[in-house]
CSV table of C-alpha atoms and ligand atoms in Angstrom, one decimal:
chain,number,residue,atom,x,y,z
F,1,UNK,CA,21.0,58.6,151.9
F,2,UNK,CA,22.8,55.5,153.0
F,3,UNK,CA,20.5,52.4,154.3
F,4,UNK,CA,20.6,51.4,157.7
F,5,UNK,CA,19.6,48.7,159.6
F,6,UNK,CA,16.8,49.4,162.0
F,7,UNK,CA,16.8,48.8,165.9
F,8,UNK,CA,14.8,46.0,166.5
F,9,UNK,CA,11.7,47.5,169.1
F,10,UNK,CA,12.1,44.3,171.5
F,11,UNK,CA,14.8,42.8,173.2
F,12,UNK,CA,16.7,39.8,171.4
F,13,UNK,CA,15.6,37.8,173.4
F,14,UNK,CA,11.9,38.4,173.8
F,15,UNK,CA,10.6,36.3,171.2
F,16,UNK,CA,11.5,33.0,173.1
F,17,UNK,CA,10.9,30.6,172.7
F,18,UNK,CA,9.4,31.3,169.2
F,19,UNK,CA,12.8,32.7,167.8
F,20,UNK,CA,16.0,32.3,170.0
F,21,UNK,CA,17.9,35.4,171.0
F,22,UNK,CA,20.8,33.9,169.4
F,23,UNK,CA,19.0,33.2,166.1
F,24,UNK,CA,18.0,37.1,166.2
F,25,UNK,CA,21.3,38.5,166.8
F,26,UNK,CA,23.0,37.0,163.7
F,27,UNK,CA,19.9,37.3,161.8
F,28,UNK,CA,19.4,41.0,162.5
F,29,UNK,CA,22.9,42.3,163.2
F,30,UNK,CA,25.2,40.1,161.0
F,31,UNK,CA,22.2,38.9,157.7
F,32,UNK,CA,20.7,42.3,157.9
F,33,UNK,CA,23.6,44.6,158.2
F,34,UNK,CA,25.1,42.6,155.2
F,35,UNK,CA,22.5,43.2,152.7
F,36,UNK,CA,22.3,46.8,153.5
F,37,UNK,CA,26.0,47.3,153.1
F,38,UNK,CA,26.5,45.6,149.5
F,39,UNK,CA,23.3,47.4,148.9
F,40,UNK,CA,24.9,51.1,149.6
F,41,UNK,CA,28.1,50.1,148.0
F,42,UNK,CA,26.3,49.1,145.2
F,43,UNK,CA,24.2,52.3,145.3
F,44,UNK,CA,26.8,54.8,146.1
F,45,UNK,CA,27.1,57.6,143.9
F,46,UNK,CA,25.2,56.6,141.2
F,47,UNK,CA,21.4,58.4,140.9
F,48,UNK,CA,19.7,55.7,142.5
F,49,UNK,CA,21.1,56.2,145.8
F,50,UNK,CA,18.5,58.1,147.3
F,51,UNK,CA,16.0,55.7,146.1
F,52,UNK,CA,13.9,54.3,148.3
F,53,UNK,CA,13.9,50.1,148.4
F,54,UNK,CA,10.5,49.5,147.7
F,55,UNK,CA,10.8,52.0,144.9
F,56,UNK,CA,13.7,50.8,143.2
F,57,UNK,CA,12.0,47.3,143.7
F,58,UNK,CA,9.2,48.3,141.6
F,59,UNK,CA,11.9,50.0,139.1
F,60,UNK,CA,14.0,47.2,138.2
F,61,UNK,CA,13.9,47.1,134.4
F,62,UNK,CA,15.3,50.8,134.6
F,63,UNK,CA,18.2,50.0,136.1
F,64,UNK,CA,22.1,49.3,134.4
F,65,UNK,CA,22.4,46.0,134.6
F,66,UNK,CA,25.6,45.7,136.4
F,67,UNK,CA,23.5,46.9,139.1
F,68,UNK,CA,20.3,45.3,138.8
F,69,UNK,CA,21.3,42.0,140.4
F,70,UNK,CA,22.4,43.6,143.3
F,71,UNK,CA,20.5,45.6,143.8
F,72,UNK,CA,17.3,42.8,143.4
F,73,UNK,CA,19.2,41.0,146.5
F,74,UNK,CA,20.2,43.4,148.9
F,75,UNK,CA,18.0,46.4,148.5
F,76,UNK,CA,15.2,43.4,148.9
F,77,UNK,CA,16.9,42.1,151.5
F,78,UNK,CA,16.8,45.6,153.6
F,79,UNK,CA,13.2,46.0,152.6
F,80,UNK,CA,12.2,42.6,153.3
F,81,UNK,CA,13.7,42.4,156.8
F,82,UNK,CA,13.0,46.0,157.9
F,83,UNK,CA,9.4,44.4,157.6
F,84,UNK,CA,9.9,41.4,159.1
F,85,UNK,CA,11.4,42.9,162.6
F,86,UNK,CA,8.2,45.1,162.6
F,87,UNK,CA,6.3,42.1,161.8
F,88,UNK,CA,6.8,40.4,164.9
F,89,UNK,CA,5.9,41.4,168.6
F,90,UNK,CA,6.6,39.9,172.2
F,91,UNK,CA,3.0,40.4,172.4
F,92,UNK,CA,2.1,38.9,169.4
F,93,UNK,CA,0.2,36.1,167.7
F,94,UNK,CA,-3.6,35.3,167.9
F,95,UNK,CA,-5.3,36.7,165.0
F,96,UNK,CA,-6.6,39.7,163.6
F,97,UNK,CA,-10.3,41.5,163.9
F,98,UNK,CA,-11.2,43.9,162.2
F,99,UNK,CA,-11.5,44.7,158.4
F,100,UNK,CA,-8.4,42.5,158.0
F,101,UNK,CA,-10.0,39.5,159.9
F,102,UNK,CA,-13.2,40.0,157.9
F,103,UNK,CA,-10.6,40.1,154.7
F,104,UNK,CA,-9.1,36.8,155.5
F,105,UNK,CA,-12.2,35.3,156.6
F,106,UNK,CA,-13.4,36.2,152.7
F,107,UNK,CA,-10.3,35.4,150.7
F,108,UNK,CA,-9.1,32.2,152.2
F,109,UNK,CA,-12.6,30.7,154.1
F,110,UNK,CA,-11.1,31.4,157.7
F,111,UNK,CA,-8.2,32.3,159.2
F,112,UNK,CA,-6.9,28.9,159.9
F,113,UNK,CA,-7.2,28.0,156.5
F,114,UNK,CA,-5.2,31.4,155.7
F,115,UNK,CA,-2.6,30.0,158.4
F,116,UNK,CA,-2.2,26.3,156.9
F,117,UNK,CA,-1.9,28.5,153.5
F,118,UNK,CA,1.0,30.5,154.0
F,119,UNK,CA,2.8,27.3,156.1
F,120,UNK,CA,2.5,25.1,152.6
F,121,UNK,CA,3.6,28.4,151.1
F,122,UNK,CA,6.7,28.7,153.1
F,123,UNK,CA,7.2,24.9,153.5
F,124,UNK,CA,6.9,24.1,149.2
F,125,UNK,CA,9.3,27.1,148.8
F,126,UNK,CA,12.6,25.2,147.4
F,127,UNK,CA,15.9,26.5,148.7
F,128,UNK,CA,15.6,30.1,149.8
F,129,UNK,CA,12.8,32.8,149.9
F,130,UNK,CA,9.8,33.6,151.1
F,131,UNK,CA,6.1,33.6,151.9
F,132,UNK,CA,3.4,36.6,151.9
F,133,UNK,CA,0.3,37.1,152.3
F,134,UNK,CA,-0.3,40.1,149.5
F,135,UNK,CA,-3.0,42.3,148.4
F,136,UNK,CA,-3.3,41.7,144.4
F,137,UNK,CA,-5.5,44.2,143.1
F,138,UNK,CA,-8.3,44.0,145.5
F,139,UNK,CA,-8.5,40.7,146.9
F,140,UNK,CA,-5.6,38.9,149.4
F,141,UNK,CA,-3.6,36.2,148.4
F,142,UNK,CA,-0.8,33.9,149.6
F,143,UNK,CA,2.3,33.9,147.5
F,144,UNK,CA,6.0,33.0,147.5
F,145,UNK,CA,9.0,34.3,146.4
F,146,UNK,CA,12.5,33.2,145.9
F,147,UNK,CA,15.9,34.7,147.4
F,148,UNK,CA,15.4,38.3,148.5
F,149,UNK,CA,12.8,38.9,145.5
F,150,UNK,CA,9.7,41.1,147.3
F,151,UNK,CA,5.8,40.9,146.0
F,152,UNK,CA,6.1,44.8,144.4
F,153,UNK,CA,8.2,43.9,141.8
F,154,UNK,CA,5.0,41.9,140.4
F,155,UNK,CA,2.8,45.0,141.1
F,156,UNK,CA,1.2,43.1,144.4
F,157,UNK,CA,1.1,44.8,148.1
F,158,UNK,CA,3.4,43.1,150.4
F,159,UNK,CA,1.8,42.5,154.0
F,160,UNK,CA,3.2,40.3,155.8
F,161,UNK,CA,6.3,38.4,154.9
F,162,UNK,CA,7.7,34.8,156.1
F,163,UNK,CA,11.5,34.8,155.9
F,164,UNK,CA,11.7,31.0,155.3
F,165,UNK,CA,15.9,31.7,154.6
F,166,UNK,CA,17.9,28.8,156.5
F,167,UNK,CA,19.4,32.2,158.7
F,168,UNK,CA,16.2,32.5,160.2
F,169,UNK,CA,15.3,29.2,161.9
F,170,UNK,CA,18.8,26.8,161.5
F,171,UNK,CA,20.0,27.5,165.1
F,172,UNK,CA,17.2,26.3,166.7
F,173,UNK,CA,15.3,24.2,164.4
F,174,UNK,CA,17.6,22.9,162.5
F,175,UNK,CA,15.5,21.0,159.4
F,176,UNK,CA,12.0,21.8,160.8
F,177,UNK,CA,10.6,24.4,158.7
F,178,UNK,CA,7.6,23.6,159.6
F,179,UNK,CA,7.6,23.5,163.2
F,180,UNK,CA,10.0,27.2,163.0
F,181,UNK,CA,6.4,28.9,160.9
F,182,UNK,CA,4.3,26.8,163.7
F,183,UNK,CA,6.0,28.7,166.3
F,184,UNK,CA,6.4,31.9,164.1
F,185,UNK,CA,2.7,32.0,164.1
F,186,UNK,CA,3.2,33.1,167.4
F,187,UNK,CA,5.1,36.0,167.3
F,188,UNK,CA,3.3,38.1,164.4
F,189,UNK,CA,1.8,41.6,165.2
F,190,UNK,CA,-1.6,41.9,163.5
F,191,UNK,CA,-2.1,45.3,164.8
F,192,UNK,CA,0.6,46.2,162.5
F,193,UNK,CA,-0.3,44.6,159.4
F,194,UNK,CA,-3.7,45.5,159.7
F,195,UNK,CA,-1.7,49.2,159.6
F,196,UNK,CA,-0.3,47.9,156.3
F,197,UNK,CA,-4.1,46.4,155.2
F,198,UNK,CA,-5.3,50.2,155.4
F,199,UNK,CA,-2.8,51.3,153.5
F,200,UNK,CA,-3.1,49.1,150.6
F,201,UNK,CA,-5.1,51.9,148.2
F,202,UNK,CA,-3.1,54.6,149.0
F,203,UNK,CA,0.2,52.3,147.9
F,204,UNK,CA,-1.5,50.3,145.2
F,205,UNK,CA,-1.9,54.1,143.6
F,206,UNK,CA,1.8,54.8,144.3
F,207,UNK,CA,3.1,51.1,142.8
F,208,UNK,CA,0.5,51.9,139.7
F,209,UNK,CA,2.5,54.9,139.2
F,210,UNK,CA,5.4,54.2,139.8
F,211,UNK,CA,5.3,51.3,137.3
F,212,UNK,CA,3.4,53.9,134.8
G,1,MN,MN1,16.5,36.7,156.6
């Protein structure tokens, strides 16, 4: 089954002024839409193309490797961003309660220090990539990646994921990295990552397997 690029669940435009409507129709229709396709002409006909992205992500060393490459980039790129547009919320920023809260509160000290965290993670990350806050084994962690690489292909539990790509801040930022994760901040859903926190066993069993 071919990949497709999700409908965003929000207007372009209602993440201003964290992230311009402009911004998110090239990001989402035009970066998006382009991993997906190279993915599923990479993908087509072969016996990987019903393969999920996060599995084949998790699957690498198994595949040819005139595909490999590609598929790294682009199926990463489709899982990567179809996480990132649930990421974010009009209605988002603030920060989480719950188990997750109490998660960050004991893995980075509080959740400001988690916050300044992932910024130097996405700030120190050279050229393209991005920044996550993971679950590694049983304990949260900040880490970054480059290009469209995602945490599972190291075995770790992607949560949350900073696209710290030119393509996602250029427009209206222009060189400020930091001031585009600053504003960001602002936008993330922690309802749905907290989603993504319970789930952590449940995948951690499926990424041990799958990597069996
Ligand atoms: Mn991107």
């Amino acid at each position: 089954m071919a990949y497709k690029v999700p409908d965003l669940r929000y207007a372009y435009d209602a993440l201003e002024p964290h992230i311009d409507e402009q911004t998110m129709r090239l990001h989402h229709d035009r970066h998006h839409q382009a991993y997906v396709d190279k993915a599923n002409a990479a993908l087509a006909g072969t016996r990987w193309e019903d393969v999920r992205p996060r599995e084949l992500l998790t699957r690498l060393d198994e595949l040819p490797s005139e595909l490999r490459a590609t598929v790294r980039d682009n199926a990463g790129g489709q899982y990567n961003h179809c996480m990132l547009w649930r990421s974010m919320s009009p209605q988002g920023g603030g920060e989480p309660h719950g188990e997750l809260g109490e998660a960050i509160t004991a893995a980075f000290g509080s959740f400001v220090a988690f916050s300044d965290e992932l910024k130097q993670a996405g700030v120190s990350r050279f050229g393209s990539g991005w920044a996550w806050l993971v679950c590694d084994g049983s304990r949260l962690a900040v880490v970054s990646t480059p290009n469209q690489d995602n945490p599972v292909s190291d075995g770790r539990v992607p949560l949350l994921g900073l696209d710290v790509w030119e393509h996602a801040y250029y427009l209206r930022y222009q060189n400020r990295r930091p001031d585009y994760i600053d504003a960001w901040l602002n936008t993330i859903d922690w309802e749905v990552v907290a989603e993504r926190y319970a789930e952590v066993p449940r995948l951690a069993r499926l990424f041990r397997s799958l990597n069996a």
